[in-house]
Every structure is written in C-alpha cells, then in structure tokens.
Amino acid sequence: MVMFLMRSLLMSDRLRQIIANLLENTIKFTDFRAKVSIGLEHLDFLVQITVTETGISISPDFLPHVFNRFSQAQVPSRHSPGGVGIGLAIARLLVKMHKGTIEAASAGFGQGATFTVKLPLI
C-alpha cells in the first residue's frame, strides 16, 4: 500500500513541477563545476525529496527570503541567472497545497545548498 501511495504522489503533475522548480533554481544559481543530486526517501508516512548542490550555495542572510515571491539572491558569477524570482515561491505554494513542508539549508557561500521537501502519503 505504501508503494502505491508513493507512486501515486510521485506521478502528480504538481510534484513534477515542485521538483522541476527546485532543479531549475539549483542549476541556475550554481557554477559548471558543481554537482547536483536528487534524493528520494520514504519516512514513516512521508516522502522526503532532497535536491542538493555543491556549488555557490545560498548566503545565510538570504535563507529566510529564499521562498518569497520576486526575490533573488545576488550571486557572484559571470552570468546573470535571469528569471523573476517566482520558481521557489511556486514550489512552496504547491508543497503547502499537498500539506507538506519545504526548507532550504546552506552552510554559507561556496558550501552548497540543500532543499528538502516532505510530503504526507495520506
């Protein structure tokens, strides 16, 4: 039964949008040397999805604002990341619609960042 619920959740268009927004943001705000990984784990009655990057990361000052609409971190890079700053806000909205949680963590510049989504299976 748990596998059926997990599979149903993972096939959701909204969940695909959450993952796509996290990946797009992660790739947009990191450099070419960084590694990006996705993790999926079953925890009791939750599915946990993690998107981790080893590159530029998120400054501690910006972490409280990372999911706000129209906010973008200033990134020291050779290219402008573009966008309008709504991808992570949309991801947060979709996670809340699924009664889940989303968090961002980073140890500081150059230390990488991890986005963690937890969604209930019921």
Backbone as CSV, one residue per row, in Angstrom:
resi,resn,N_x,N_y,N_z,CA_x,CA_y,CA_z,C_x,C_y,C_z
1,MET,0.822,-1.198,0.000,0.000,0.000,0.000,0.867,1.265,0.000
2,VAL,1.933,1.261,0.790,2.819,2.426,0.860,3.427,2.710,-0.503
3,MET,3.876,1.678,-1.199,4.478,1.867,-2.519,3.461,2.444,-3.505
4,PHE,2.198,2.007,-3.415,1.158,2.543,-4.283,0.959,4.029,-4.018
5,LEU,0.887,4.408,-2.732,0.710,5.814,-2.376,1.896,6.652,-2.834
6,MET,3.111,6.128,-2.656,4.304,6.841,-3.094,4.290,7.040,-4.605
7,ARG,3.971,5.979,-5.326,3.941,6.046,-6.783,2.889,7.049,-7.253
8,SER,1.710,7.043,-6.613,0.647,7.981,-6.983,1.085,9.420,-6.755
9,LEU,1.720,9.662,-5.620,2.197,11.007,-5.312,3.263,11.446,-6.306
10,LEU,4.192,10.558,-6.608,5.293,10.911,-7.497,4.842,11.143,-8.933
11,MET,3.705,10.596,-9.311,3.197,10.783,-10.667,2.410,12.088,-10.802
12,SER,2.194,12.774,-9.713,1.431,14.012,-9.713,2.132,15.099,-10.532
13,ASP,1.365,15.797,-11.364,1.929,16.907,-12.141,2.465,17.997,-11.228
14,ARG,1.778,18.223,-10.121,2.238,19.255,-9.187,3.572,18.877,-8.560
15,LEU,3.745,17.612,-8.239,5.023,17.186,-7.672,6.133,17.333,-8.708
16,ARG,5.826,17.008,-9.938,6.821,17.206,-11.006,7.215,18.675,-11.107
17,GLN,6.230,19.558,-10.951,6.512,20.995,-11.009,7.396,21.426,-9.838
18,ILE,7.140,20.892,-8.651,7.973,21.203,-7.480,9.421,20.816,-7.762
19,ILE,9.616,19.588,-8.207,10.976,19.098,-8.469,11.625,19.899,-9.595
20,ALA,10.873,20.181,-10.649,11.417,20.962,-11.769,11.844,22.351,-11.310
21,ASN,11.026,23.000,-10.479,11.379,24.336,-9.995,12.622,24.298,-9.116
22,LEU,12.729,23.292,-8.261,13.919,23.178,-7.413,15.166,22.934,-8.254
23,LEU,15.058,22.032,-9.215,16.208,21.752,-10.081,16.593,22.964,-10.922
24,GLU,15.610,23.622,-11.495,15.895,24.796,-12.323,16.601,25.871,-11.501
25,ASN,16.105,26.118,-10.301,16.727,27.114,-9.433,18.148,26.702,-9.050
26,THR,18.318,25.444,-8.708,19.632,24.950,-8.302,20.638,25.084,-9.438
27,ILE,20.235,24.693,-10.624,21.135,24.768,-11.774,21.418,26.225,-12.150
28,LYS,20.384,27.059,-12.072,20.536,28.463,-12.448,21.524,29.199,-11.537
29,PHE,21.532,28.841,-10.257,22.342,29.569,-9.284,23.591,28.815,-8.848
30,THR,24.145,28.017,-9.713,25.399,27.344,-9.373,26.335,27.410,-10.574
31,ASP,27.560,27.017,-10.372,28.516,27.090,-11.482,28.692,25.717,-12.128
32,PHE,29.429,25.673,-13.209,29.545,24.449,-14.004,30.321,23.340,-13.293
33,ARG,31.077,23.656,-12.263,31.852,22.629,-11.548,31.042,21.912,-10.471
34,ALA,29.908,22.448,-10.133,29.108,21.897,-9.040,28.413,20.603,-9.453
35,LYS,28.085,19.823,-8.456,27.293,18.607,-8.661,25.907,18.854,-8.088
36,VAL,24.902,18.343,-8.788,23.517,18.443,-8.341,22.992,17.029,-8.186
37,SER,22.350,16.756,-7.048,21.791,15.418,-6.836,20.366,15.529,-6.305
38,ILE,19.597,14.479,-6.582,18.219,14.383,-6.109,18.112,13.120,-5.274
39,GLY,17.473,13.235,-4.127,17.261,12.071,-3.271,15.781,11.871,-3.009
40,LEU,15.388,10.638,-2.831,14.007,10.286,-2.519,14.039,9.246,-1.418
41,GLU,13.267,9.508,-0.361,13.286,8.599,0.783,11.884,8.475,1.362
42,HIS,11.535,7.279,1.793,10.270,7.024,2.472,10.513,7.081,3.976
43,LEU,9.827,7.987,4.666,9.955,8.139,6.116,8.578,7.999,6.748
44,ASP,8.311,6.883,7.399,7.005,6.639,8.020,5.887,6.949,7.028
45,PHE,5.112,7.998,7.281,4.001,8.343,6.395,4.335,9.536,5.500
46,LEU,5.626,9.736,5.256,6.089,10.858,4.441,6.974,10.386,3.303
47,VAL,7.023,11.194,2.263,8.037,11.066,1.227,8.932,12.285,1.379
48,GLN,10.237,12.056,1.445,11.189,13.161,1.530,11.981,13.239,0.234
49,ILE,11.992,14.423,-0.351,12.734,14.678,-1.582,13.794,15.720,-1.260
50,THR,15.037,15.439,-1.643,16.098,16.420,-1.434,16.757,16.746,-2.770
51,VAL,17.052,18.017,-2.946,17.832,18.489,-4.089,19.033,19.203,-3.491
52,THR,20.219,18.706,-3.810,21.454,19.222,-3.216,22.414,19.657,-4.310
53,GLU,23.100,20.774,-4.060,24.145,21.228,-4.974,25.398,21.528,-4.172
54,THR,26.539,21.353,-4.808,27.823,21.528,-4.123,28.503,22.839,-4.495
55,GLY,27.793,23.731,-5.151,28.427,24.935,-5.690,28.268,26.184,-4.858
56,ILE,27.705,27.209,-5.459,27.680,28.558,-4.909,26.949,28.631,-3.574
57,SER,25.818,28.029,-3.444,25.000,27.979,-2.237,24.149,29.221,-2.058
58,ILE,23.603,29.362,-0.864,22.727,30.478,-0.504,23.339,31.153,0.714
59,SER,23.428,32.460,0.688,24.005,33.148,1.845,23.052,33.023,3.032
60,PRO,23.581,32.928,4.246,22.732,32.825,5.437,21.751,33.994,5.561
61,ASP,22.149,35.180,5.099,21.265,36.346,5.165,20.047,36.196,4.260
62,PHE,20.206,35.460,3.162,19.115,35.328,2.200,18.199,34.134,2.498
63,LEU,18.656,33.177,3.281,17.860,31.963,3.543,16.421,32.252,3.986
64,PRO,16.178,33.218,4.893,14.784,33.466,5.303,13.889,33.982,4.172
65,HIS,14.485,34.453,3.079,13.724,35.055,1.984,13.694,34.190,0.724
66,VAL,14.323,33.040,0.768,14.533,32.247,-0.445,13.224,31.815,-1.116
67,PHE,12.138,31.663,-0.343,10.866,31.229,-0.920,9.897,32.392,-1.166
68,ASN,10.346,33.627,-0.950,9.493,34.795,-1.182,9.357,35.077,-2.672
69,ARG,8.173,35.532,-3.068,7.949,35.898,-4.468,8.835,37.070,-4.872
70,PHE,9.338,37.004,-6.066,10.122,38.070,-6.701,11.426,38.394,-5.974
71,SER,11.931,37.460,-5.199,13.219,37.707,-4.542,14.267,36.789,-5.155
72,GLN,15.423,37.361,-5.412,16.546,36.593,-5.945,17.805,37.008,-5.214
73,ALA,18.609,36.028,-4.895,19.883,36.301,-4.238,20.840,36.950,-5.225
74,GLN,21.704,37.787,-4.710,22.787,38.335,-5.522,23.881,37.281,-5.564
75,VAL,24.209,36.831,-6.763,25.165,35.738,-6.923,26.403,36.247,-7.649
76,PRO,27.576,36.062,-7.030,28.796,36.454,-7.736,29.133,35.433,-8.818
77,SER,28.748,35.739,-10.029,29.037,34.816,-11.125,29.276,35.619,-12.397
78,ARG,29.696,34.925,-13.423,29.978,35.582,-14.697,28.727,35.787,-15.535
79,HIS,27.632,35.212,-15.132,26.405,35.361,-15.909,25.250,35.737,-14.991
80,SER,24.273,36.394,-15.555,23.067,36.730,-14.810,22.147,35.519,-14.838
81,PRO,21.649,35.086,-13.676,20.807,33.890,-13.671,19.468,34.079,-14.368
82,GLY,19.003,35.306,-14.509,17.732,35.542,-15.173,16.555,35.128,-14.310
83,GLY,15.379,35.167,-14.882,14.174,34.820,-14.150,13.641,36.005,-13.368
84,VAL,12.472,35.791,-12.754,11.834,36.865,-11.991,11.693,36.540,-10.510
85,GLY,12.144,35.385,-10.091,12.105,35.051,-8.675,10.805,34.451,-8.189
86,ILE,10.140,33.651,-9.028,8.897,33.032,-8.564,8.953,31.508,-8.496
87,GLY,9.997,30.888,-9.016,10.065,29.423,-9.057,9.982,28.773,-7.688
88,LEU,10.764,29.269,-6.732,10.739,28.684,-5.390,9.458,29.054,-4.647
89,ALA,8.905,30.233,-4.923,7.630,30.612,-4.312,6.516,29.681,-4.791
90,ILE,6.530,29.346,-6.075,5.540,28.403,-6.613,5.747,27.024,-6.001
91,ALA,6.993,26.595,-5.881,7.273,25.294,-5.254,6.715,25.261,-3.836
92,ARG,6.930,26.335,-3.068,6.418,26.381,-1.689,4.896,26.310,-1.673
93,LEU,4.239,27.036,-2.571,2.780,27.017,-2.647,2.269,25.608,-2.954
94,LEU,2.884,24.937,-3.918,2.458,23.584,-4.278,2.698,22.596,-3.140
95,VAL,3.805,22.753,-2.430,4.080,21.882,-1.277,3.017,22.095,-0.205
96,LYS,2.664,23.343,0.067,1.624,23.628,1.068,0.279,23.058,0.642
97,MET,-0.020,23.100,-0.671,-1.269,22.523,-1.168,-1.323,21.023,-0.888
98,HIS,-0.157,20.372,-0.853,-0.073,18.942,-0.546,0.092,18.703,0.958
99,LYS,-0.039,19.770,1.761,0.101,19.698,3.226,1.488,19.221,3.648
100,GLY,2.486,19.675,2.915,3.867,19.301,3.205,4.690,20.478,3.678
101,THR,5.989,20.251,3.786,6.925,21.301,4.184,8.067,21.368,3.175
102,ILE,8.662,22.546,3.077,9.828,22.739,2.223,10.808,23.624,2.980
103,GLU,12.080,23.251,2.929,13.116,24.003,3.636,14.341,24.141,2.745
104,ALA,15.097,25.193,3.006,16.384,25.394,2.339,17.448,25.503,3.420
105,ALA,18.601,24.902,3.168,19.711,24.961,4.124,21.014,25.164,3.370
106,SER,21.903,25.940,3.976,23.224,26.155,3.402,24.170,26.575,4.513
107,ALA,25.382,26.086,4.457,26.396,26.446,5.452,27.085,27.758,5.101
108,GLY,26.775,28.330,3.953,27.387,29.590,3.553,27.966,29.518,2.164
109,PHE,28.482,30.649,1.711,28.974,30.768,0.344,30.014,29.695,0.027
110,GLY,29.810,29.027,-1.101,30.736,28.001,-1.557,30.582,26.659,-0.866
111,GLN,29.604,26.540,0.029,29.411,25.305,0.796,28.265,24.449,0.269
112,GLY,27.609,24.894,-0.788,26.494,24.135,-1.329,25.196,24.457,-0.612
113,ALA,24.119,23.874,-1.089,22.796,24.093,-0.508,21.954,22.841,-0.703
114,THR,20.982,22.679,0.182,20.054,21.557,0.091,18.633,22.062,0.274
115,PHE,17.752,21.643,-0.620,16.323,21.888,-0.486,15.682,20.564,-0.090
116,THR,14.854,20.597,0.946,14.198,19.386,1.438,12.688,19.583,1.412
117,VAL,12.004,18.659,0.756,10.545,18.663,0.681,10.053,17.408,1.386
118,LYS,9.085,17.575,2.279,8.442,16.430,2.935,6.954,16.504,2.643
119,LEU,6.423,15.401,2.098,5.018,15.333,1.725,4.370,14.117,2.359
120,PRO,3.165,14.294,2.908,2.473,13.151,3.504,1.983,12.189,2.425
121,LEU,1.959,10.913,2.780,1.468,9.892,1.846,-0.041,9.721,1.924
122,ILE,-0.670,10.297,2.934,-2.122,10.128,3.069,-2.861,11.407,2.786
